[in-house]
CSV table of C-alpha atoms in Angstrom, one decimal:
chain,number,residue,atom,x,y,z
D,225,UNK,CA,-8.6,16.6,2.5
D,226,UNK,CA,-5.0,18.7,3.1
D,227,UNK,CA,-2.5,17.8,0.5
D,228,UNK,CA,0.2,15.4,1.8
D,229,UNK,CA,3.1,18.1,1.1
D,230,UNK,CA,2.3,20.1,4.3
D,231,UNK,CA,5.1,18.7,6.4
D,232,UNK,CA,7.5,19.2,3.9
D,233,UNK,CA,7.5,23.4,3.2
D,234,UNK,CA,10.7,23.8,5.1
D,235,UNK,CA,12.5,21.2,2.0
D,236,UNK,CA,14.1,22.7,-1.0
D,237,UNK,CA,11.8,20.6,-3.0
D,238,UNK,CA,8.8,22.0,-1.5
D,239,UNK,CA,9.5,25.2,-3.1
D,240,UNK,CA,8.1,26.4,-6.1
D,241,UNK,CA,7.7,29.6,-8.4
D,242,UNK,CA,4.7,30.8,-9.7
D,243,UNK,CA,3.6,28.7,-13.0
D,244,UNK,CA,6.6,26.5,-12.6
D,245,UNK,CA,6.0,23.1,-11.8
D,246,UNK,CA,8.5,20.9,-10.1
D,247,UNK,CA,8.8,17.8,-11.7
D,248,UNK,CA,9.7,15.8,-8.3
D,249,UNK,CA,6.6,16.6,-6.9
D,250,UNK,CA,4.4,15.1,-9.5
D,251,UNK,CA,6.7,12.5,-11.5
D,252,UNK,CA,8.6,11.1,-8.5
D,253,UNK,CA,5.7,10.1,-6.2
D,254,UNK,CA,4.7,7.8,-9.2
D,255,UNK,CA,8.1,6.5,-9.6
D,256,UNK,CA,7.8,6.0,-5.6
D,257,UNK,CA,4.6,4.3,-5.7
D,258,UNK,CA,5.4,1.8,-8.4
D,259,UNK,CA,8.7,0.7,-7.0
D,260,UNK,CA,6.3,-0.1,-4.0
D,261,UNK,CA,3.7,-2.0,-5.9
D,262,UNK,CA,6.7,-4.0,-7.5
D,263,UNK,CA,8.0,-4.8,-4.5
D,264,UNK,CA,5.3,-5.5,-2.5
D,265,UNK,CA,3.8,-8.2,-4.9
D,266,UNK,CA,7.1,-10.0,-5.4
D,267,UNK,CA,7.0,-10.4,-1.6
D,268,UNK,CA,3.5,-11.4,-1.4
D,269,UNK,CA,4.2,-14.3,-4.2
D,270,UNK,CA,7.5,-15.4,-2.1
D,271,UNK,CA,4.9,-15.6,1.1
D,272,UNK,CA,2.4,-17.8,-0.8
D,273,UNK,CA,5.2,-20.0,-1.3
D,274,UNK,CA,5.7,-19.8,2.5
D,275,UNK,CA,2.5,-20.4,3.8
D,276,UNK,CA,2.9,-24.4,3.7
D,277,UNK,CA,5.5,-23.9,6.3
D,278,UNK,CA,4.3,-21.4,8.5
D,279,UNK,CA,0.4,-20.9,7.7
D,280,UNK,CA,-1.0,-17.6,6.7
D,281,UNK,CA,-1.2,-15.9,9.9
D,282,UNK,CA,2.4,-17.1,10.7
D,283,UNK,CA,3.7,-15.7,7.7
D,284,UNK,CA,1.9,-12.1,8.6
D,285,UNK,CA,3.4,-12.3,12.2
D,286,UNK,CA,6.8,-13.1,11.0
D,287,UNK,CA,6.6,-10.6,8.1
D,288,UNK,CA,5.3,-7.8,10.3
D,289,UNK,CA,7.9,-8.5,13.6
D,290,UNK,CA,10.7,-8.1,11.3
D,291,UNK,CA,9.8,-5.2,9.3
D,292,UNK,CA,9.1,-3.6,13.1
D,293,UNK,CA,12.4,-4.2,14.4
D,294,UNK,CA,14.0,-3.2,11.1
D,295,UNK,CA,12.4,0.2,10.9
D,296,UNK,CA,12.6,0.5,14.8
D,297,UNK,CA,16.7,0.3,14.1
D,298,UNK,CA,16.9,2.3,11.7
D,299,UNK,CA,14.8,5.0,12.0
D,300,UNK,CA,14.7,4.9,16.4
D,301,UNK,CA,11.7,6.9,16.2
D,302,UNK,CA,10.9,9.9,19.0
D,303,UNK,CA,8.0,8.6,21.7
D,304,UNK,CA,7.9,12.3,23.3
D,305,UNK,CA,6.8,15.3,21.8
D,306,UNK,CA,3.7,13.9,20.1
D,307,UNK,CA,0.4,15.1,20.8
D,308,UNK,CA,-2.8,12.5,21.7
D,309,UNK,CA,-4.0,13.1,17.9
D,310,UNK,CA,-0.7,12.1,16.9
D,311,UNK,CA,-0.4,8.9,19.2
D,312,UNK,CA,-4.2,8.2,17.8
D,313,UNK,CA,-3.0,8.6,14.2
D,314,UNK,CA,-0.3,6.3,14.4
D,315,UNK,CA,-2.5,3.9,16.4
D,316,UNK,CA,-5.3,3.8,13.7
D,317,UNK,CA,-2.4,3.7,11.0
D,318,UNK,CA,-1.0,0.3,13.2
D,319,UNK,CA,-4.3,-1.8,13.5
D,320,UNK,CA,-5.1,-0.9,9.6
D,321,UNK,CA,-2.0,-2.2,8.9
D,322,UNK,CA,-2.4,-5.4,10.6
D,323,UNK,CA,-5.6,-5.6,9.8
D,324,UNK,CA,-4.9,-5.5,6.0
D,325,UNK,CA,-2.4,-8.0,6.1
D,326,UNK,CA,-3.9,-10.4,7.9
D,327,UNK,CA,-7.1,-10.3,6.0
D,328,UNK,CA,-5.1,-10.4,2.8
D,329,UNK,CA,-3.0,-13.5,3.7
D,330,UNK,CA,-5.8,-15.3,4.8
D,331,UNK,CA,-7.4,-14.6,1.0
D,332,UNK,CA,-4.4,-15.8,-0.5
D,333,UNK,CA,-4.7,-19.4,1.6
D,334,UNK,CA,-8.0,-19.7,-0.4
D,335,UNK,CA,-7.7,-18.5,-3.5
D,336,UNK,CA,-5.2,-17.3,-6.5
D,337,UNK,CA,-2.7,-14.6,-5.5
D,338,UNK,CA,-4.3,-12.4,-8.7
D,339,UNK,CA,-7.9,-12.7,-8.0
D,340,UNK,CA,-7.0,-11.7,-3.9
D,341,UNK,CA,-5.2,-8.7,-5.2
D,342,UNK,CA,-7.9,-8.1,-7.9
D,343,UNK,CA,-10.3,-8.3,-5.4
D,344,UNK,CA,-8.7,-5.7,-2.9
D,345,UNK,CA,-8.1,-3.8,-4.9
D,346,UNK,CA,-11.5,-2.5,-4.9
D,347,UNK,CA,-11.0,-0.4,-1.8
D,348,UNK,CA,-8.4,1.8,-3.2
D,349,UNK,CA,-10.9,1.9,-6.2
D,350,UNK,CA,-13.7,3.0,-3.9
D,351,UNK,CA,-11.8,5.5,-2.2
D,352,UNK,CA,-10.8,7.2,-5.5
D,353,UNK,CA,-14.4,8.1,-6.5
D,354,UNK,CA,-15.3,9.2,-3.3
D,355,UNK,CA,-11.9,11.1,-2.5
D,356,UNK,CA,-11.9,13.1,-5.7
D,357,UNK,CA,-13.5,16.2,-6.6
D,358,UNK,CA,-13.0,15.7,-10.4
D,359,UNK,CA,-15.3,13.9,-12.4
D,360,UNK,CA,-12.6,12.6,-14.8
D,361,UNK,CA,-11.0,10.9,-12.1
D,362,UNK,CA,-14.2,9.2,-11.2
D,363,UNK,CA,-13.9,8.1,-15.4
D,364,UNK,CA,-10.7,6.5,-14.9
D,365,UNK,CA,-11.9,4.8,-12.0
D,366,UNK,CA,-14.6,3.3,-13.9
D,367,UNK,CA,-12.0,2.0,-16.1
D,368,UNK,CA,-10.0,0.8,-13.8
D,369,UNK,CA,-12.8,-0.8,-12.4
D,370,UNK,CA,-13.7,-2.3,-15.5
D,371,UNK,CA,-10.1,-3.9,-16.2
D,372,UNK,CA,-10.8,-5.6,-12.3
D,373,UNK,CA,-13.9,-6.8,-14.0
D,374,UNK,CA,-12.7,-8.4,-16.7
D,375,UNK,CA,-9.7,-9.6,-14.9
D,376,UNK,CA,-11.8,-12.0,-13.2
D,377,UNK,CA,-13.6,-13.4,-15.7
D,378,UNK,CA,-16.7,-11.7,-15.6
D,379,UNK,CA,-17.2,-13.2,-11.8
D,380,UNK,CA,-15.8,-14.7,-8.8
D,381,UNK,CA,-18.5,-17.7,-8.7
D,382,UNK,CA,-16.0,-20.7,-8.4
D,383,UNK,CA,-13.8,-19.1,-5.7
D,384,UNK,CA,-14.0,-19.9,-2.0
D,385,UNK,CA,-16.7,-17.2,-0.8
D,386,UNK,CA,-14.5,-17.1,2.9
D,387,UNK,CA,-11.5,-16.3,0.5
D,388,UNK,CA,-13.5,-13.6,-1.3
D,389,UNK,CA,-14.8,-12.1,1.8
D,390,UNK,CA,-11.1,-12.0,3.4
D,391,UNK,CA,-9.9,-10.2,0.3
D,392,UNK,CA,-12.9,-7.7,0.4
D,393,UNK,CA,-12.3,-6.7,4.0
D,394,UNK,CA,-8.3,-6.4,2.8
D,395,UNK,CA,-9.5,-3.8,0.5
D,396,UNK,CA,-11.3,-1.9,2.9
D,397,UNK,CA,-8.5,-1.6,5.0
D,398,UNK,CA,-6.5,-0.9,2.0
D,399,UNK,CA,-8.6,2.3,1.5
D,400,UNK,CA,-7.8,2.9,5.5
D,401,UNK,CA,-4.3,2.5,5.2
D,402,UNK,CA,-4.2,4.7,2.7
D,403,UNK,CA,-5.7,7.6,4.3
D,404,UNK,CA,-4.1,7.4,7.8
D,405,UNK,CA,-0.8,6.7,5.7
D,406,UNK,CA,-1.1,9.8,4.8
D,407,UNK,CA,-1.9,12.0,8.2
D,408,UNK,CA,1.0,9.7,9.8
D,409,UNK,CA,2.9,11.4,7.2
D,410,UNK,CA,2.2,15.0,7.9
D,411,UNK,CA,2.4,14.1,11.7
D,412,UNK,CA,5.8,12.1,12.3
D,413,UNK,CA,9.1,13.2,10.8
D,414,UNK,CA,10.8,10.8,7.8
D,415,UNK,CA,9.5,7.1,8.7
D,416,UNK,CA,9.4,7.8,12.7
D,417,UNK,CA,5.0,7.4,12.1
D,418,UNK,CA,5.7,4.1,10.2
D,419,UNK,CA,8.0,2.3,12.5
D,420,UNK,CA,5.7,3.2,15.1
D,421,UNK,CA,2.7,1.9,13.3
D,422,UNK,CA,4.7,-1.6,12.1
D,423,UNK,CA,5.2,-2.3,16.0
D,424,UNK,CA,1.3,-1.7,16.3
D,425,UNK,CA,0.5,-3.7,13.5
D,426,UNK,CA,3.1,-6.6,14.7
D,427,UNK,CA,1.7,-6.7,18.2
D,428,UNK,CA,-1.9,-6.8,17.0
D,429,UNK,CA,-1.2,-10.2,14.9
D,430,UNK,CA,1.3,-11.7,17.3
D,431,UNK,CA,-1.0,-14.1,19.2
D,432,UNK,CA,-2.9,-14.8,16.2
D,433,UNK,CA,0.1,-16.0,14.6
D,434,UNK,CA,1.3,-17.6,17.5
D,435,UNK,CA,-1.7,-19.0,18.3
D,436,UNK,CA,-1.8,-20.5,14.2
D,437,UNK,CA,1.6,-21.5,13.9
D,438,UNK,CA,3.4,-22.3,17.6
D,439,UNK,CA,6.9,-23.7,17.1
D,440,UNK,CA,6.8,-23.1,13.8
D,441,UNK,CA,7.8,-19.0,13.8
D,442,UNK,CA,11.2,-20.3,15.5
D,443,UNK,CA,12.5,-22.2,12.3
D,444,UNK,CA,15.8,-20.8,10.9
D,445,UNK,CA,14.5,-21.2,7.6
D,446,UNK,CA,11.1,-20.1,8.1
D,447,UNK,CA,12.7,-16.8,9.9
D,448,UNK,CA,14.7,-16.0,7.0
D,449,UNK,CA,11.9,-16.4,4.4
D,450,UNK,CA,10.2,-14.6,6.7
D,451,UNK,CA,12.6,-11.5,7.0
D,452,UNK,CA,12.8,-11.4,2.9
D,453,UNK,CA,9.1,-11.0,2.8
D,454,UNK,CA,9.2,-8.5,5.5
D,455,UNK,CA,11.7,-6.1,3.4
D,456,UNK,CA,10.2,-6.9,0.3
D,457,UNK,CA,6.4,-6.5,1.3
D,458,UNK,CA,7.0,-4.1,4.2
D,459,UNK,CA,9.5,-2.3,5.1
D,460,UNK,CA,10.4,-0.9,1.4
D,461,UNK,CA,7.2,-0.5,-0.2
D,462,UNK,CA,5.5,1.1,2.7
D,463,UNK,CA,8.7,3.5,3.2
D,464,UNK,CA,8.0,4.3,-0.5
D,465,UNK,CA,4.3,4.7,-0.3
D,466,UNK,CA,4.7,7.1,2.9
D,467,UNK,CA,7.1,9.4,1.3
D,468,UNK,CA,5.1,9.6,-1.9
D,469,UNK,CA,1.5,10.4,-0.2
D,470,UNK,CA,3.3,13.1,1.3
D,471,UNK,CA,3.2,14.7,-2.1
D,472,UNK,CA,0.5,12.6,-3.9
D,473,UNK,CA,-3.2,13.3,-3.1
D,474,UNK,CA,-4.7,10.4,-1.9
D,475,UNK,CA,-7.3,10.1,-4.5
D,476,UNK,CA,-4.5,9.8,-7.5
D,477,UNK,CA,-2.6,7.1,-4.9
D,478,UNK,CA,-6.0,5.3,-4.8
D,479,UNK,CA,-6.5,5.0,-8.4
D,480,UNK,CA,-2.6,4.1,-9.2
D,481,UNK,CA,-3.6,1.3,-6.9
D,482,UNK,CA,-5.2,-0.6,-9.8
D,483,UNK,CA,-1.9,-1.6,-11.2
D,484,UNK,CA,-1.8,-3.9,-8.1
D,485,UNK,CA,-3.6,-6.8,-10.0
D,486,UNK,CA,-0.9,-6.2,-12.9
D,487,UNK,CA,2.0,-6.2,-10.7
D,488,UNK,CA,0.7,-9.6,-9.3
D,489,UNK,CA,0.2,-11.0,-12.4
D,490,UNK,CA,3.9,-10.6,-13.4
D,491,UNK,CA,5.3,-11.9,-10.0
D,492,UNK,CA,2.8,-14.6,-10.4
D,493,UNK,CA,4.0,-15.5,-14.0
D,494,UNK,CA,8.1,-14.9,-12.5
D,495,UNK,CA,8.0,-16.6,-9.1
D,496,UNK,CA,4.5,-19.2,-8.9
D,497,UNK,CA,4.6,-19.9,-13.2
D,498,UNK,CA,1.3,-18.4,-13.3
D,499,UNK,CA,0.7,-17.7,-17.3
D,500,UNK,CA,-1.8,-14.7,-18.6
D,501,UNK,CA,-4.4,-15.2,-21.4
D,502,UNK,CA,-5.4,-12.8,-23.6
D,503,UNK,CA,-8.1,-11.4,-21.7
D,504,UNK,CA,-6.2,-10.9,-18.5
D,505,UNK,CA,-3.7,-9.1,-20.7
D,506,UNK,CA,-6.4,-7.0,-22.1
D,507,UNK,CA,-7.6,-6.3,-18.2
D,508,UNK,CA,-4.0,-5.5,-17.2
D,509,UNK,CA,-3.8,-2.7,-19.9
D,510,UNK,CA,-7.1,-1.4,-18.8
D,511,UNK,CA,-6.2,-0.9,-15.2
D,512,UNK,CA,-2.6,0.5,-16.5
D,513,UNK,CA,-4.5,2.9,-18.9
D,514,UNK,CA,-6.6,4.3,-16.0
D,515,UNK,CA,-3.8,4.7,-13.7
D,516,UNK,CA,-1.8,6.4,-16.6
D,517,UNK,CA,-4.7,9.2,-17.3
D,518,UNK,CA,-5.5,9.9,-13.9
D,519,UNK,CA,-1.4,10.7,-13.1
D,520,UNK,CA,-1.4,12.7,-16.3
D,521,UNK,CA,-4.9,14.4,-15.1
D,522,UNK,CA,-3.1,15.0,-11.5
D,523,UNK,CA,0.3,16.3,-13.1
D,524,UNK,CA,-1.9,18.9,-15.3
D,525,UNK,CA,-3.8,20.0,-12.5
D,526,UNK,CA,-0.5,21.0,-10.4
D,527,UNK,CA,0.6,22.5,-13.6
D,528,UNK,CA,-2.2,24.7,-14.0
D,529,UNK,CA,-3.3,25.3,-10.1
D,530,UNK,CA,-0.7,24.4,-7.5
D,531,UNK,CA,0.4,27.6,-5.8
D,532,UNK,CA,3.5,28.2,-4.9
D,533,UNK,CA,3.4,27.7,-1.2
D,534,UNK,CA,1.9,24.0,-1.5
């Protein structure tokens, strides 16, 4: 896969001298991904508390519509001058985004938030194994997978099987989101592609949200809370991830997604009052260690092999 930096060669930050790594191209994207992770998980915890008012699909619909409106107003994306391939990419990105959100909230409505995120993260982990060309990244992915299994308590047999299926489907869509987010970032300037994709996702979920929630979607309090979820779970994290994926390879980004169960556990504890056991804490340490190892491997690779025009 072409590195996400291919659209930013005109930027001063994209110019390197041989043998001199640019810290902004290695550590900067990592900070963006971490910030996105904290935002999306705290937004997810808020969304879970909103589901009794509007339903799972209603919350998703409010979230995507509010996020799409904000991004369209802020970005004002150009509709002309894009090829058919550009539009195809942004439409697939939007479909993956809408499906990922819809499936995840269906899962979170049936099983605990931590379990839903733990299952969902298997999608990016699988992507990291298939996309990476380095054996060491497979080791980090295996370590992260071990942490995910430990976090599950050794199995998910006591969970609603429908909720488990929704979470696994969300994981598959998350992997597709990672791939097409990177492609969209290369084809569209700034966050224009994200704004257009968010609109596609909102239109995809709108009839489903209306069918489930109806007039509940017009309640002022519900709209306000849904807008807050949109900012925390869509506008801020997706913008940060889109920017990060212009510099961070999809394989490294995917392994970093193993941090999501840890971030979800933190959000669950602070907002939903869900405490962590010693085993869960150990599992979180494993996925954090795997993510740190993946990032260190990628930074080291850039120091040794990054050409000046990359």
